[in-house]
């Protein structure tokens, strides 16, 4: 066989076809078997233990705490059927089931191969359709881009025409505005010339006003210095007056203190005078009472001398009655005069 000879086309690798969900081989199981990936023979029963024996109820479904799986439950039921006396029927059903599986195996294989071929064909057609769709989309995109470029070119042409017309209008407007600007510039030049003359005149006036302001500032400076000197003098005078006022206030406070002291002393003297006056009045009253008593005593003594003829041997009793009376009157009069003198002296003070 030459190297250039064409090699026979390789048969495409068979893809594994996943087996969808299907009923469990155990008739009492309500759950479907999961999807099989196609690798090997699919399971006919659930492998997980999901059946638990409940006292009084038999075997119940318990997906978490089960002790038997579906295959074990199916085998137990078949064994129970054999034990019940129907082993021939069970064997017949098993034989028919195996024969049916054997008869259907080629058909299943052929259908599997046909499905794979259809999948390959479908994949190729899908690829071709996708390529055609992409080519058609690219052509549509190119056509749309061409239409957009043509539209943009047409819009650009129209815009250029509008720009040209607008440029002509702007040129005419610019020419008119330039003429107006020249006229306005001439007017502004004339106004600037007039303003310059006014500014020169105002500058001369400002120079004069500045000189006058400088003179006024110098005068204000001199007045401020004089005012400051006067303020210093006033502050010194105010300080001296403040010191004098402080001294006067101190003297006034001392005078008030002395006056209060004198007033207190006068109050004490008045109280003492009042007390002495009261004492003198009391002494006068006592002297008058004593004088009255002495007068009564003198009268009694006179009566006693008249009623008795004897004389006592004492010096006082040897005195005549008139002499005793005159002596007692002089003593009482002296006491009364002393009391009067004391009252007059206290009132004078």
CSV table of N, CA and C in Angstrom, one decimal, residues 269-279:
chain,number,residue,atom,x,y,z
A,269,UNK,N,-24.4,110.0,126.2
A,269,UNK,CA,-24.6,111.2,127.1
A,269,UNK,C,-26.0,111.5,127.4
A,270,UNK,N,-26.8,111.5,126.3
A,270,UNK,CA,-28.2,111.8,126.5
A,270,UNK,C,-28.9,110.7,127.4
A,271,UNK,N,-28.5,109.5,127.2
A,271,UNK,CA,-29.1,108.5,128.1
A,271,UNK,C,-28.6,108.7,129.5
A,272,UNK,N,-27.3,109.1,129.7
A,272,UNK,CA,-26.8,109.3,131.1
A,272,UNK,C,-27.5,110.5,131.7
A,273,UNK,N,-27.7,111.6,130.8
A,273,UNK,CA,-28.4,112.8,131.3
A,273,UNK,C,-29.8,112.5,131.7
A,274,UNK,N,-30.4,111.7,130.8
A,274,UNK,CA,-31.8,111.3,131.2
A,274,UNK,C,-31.9,110.6,132.5
A,275,UNK,N,-30.9,109.7,132.7
A,275,UNK,CA,-30.8,108.9,133.9
A,275,UNK,C,-30.6,109.8,135.1
A,276,UNK,N,-29.6,110.8,134.9
A,276,UNK,CA,-29.3,111.7,136.0
A,276,UNK,C,-30.5,112.6,136.3
A,277,UNK,N,-31.2,113.0,135.2
A,277,UNK,CA,-32.4,113.9,135.4
A,277,UNK,C,-33.4,113.2,136.2
A,278,UNK,N,-33.6,111.9,135.8
A,278,UNK,CA,-34.5,111.1,136.6
A,278,UNK,C,-34.1,111.0,138.0
A,279,UNK,N,-32.8,110.8,138.2
A,279,UNK,CA,-32.3,110.6,139.6
A,279,UNK,C,-32.5,111.9,140.4
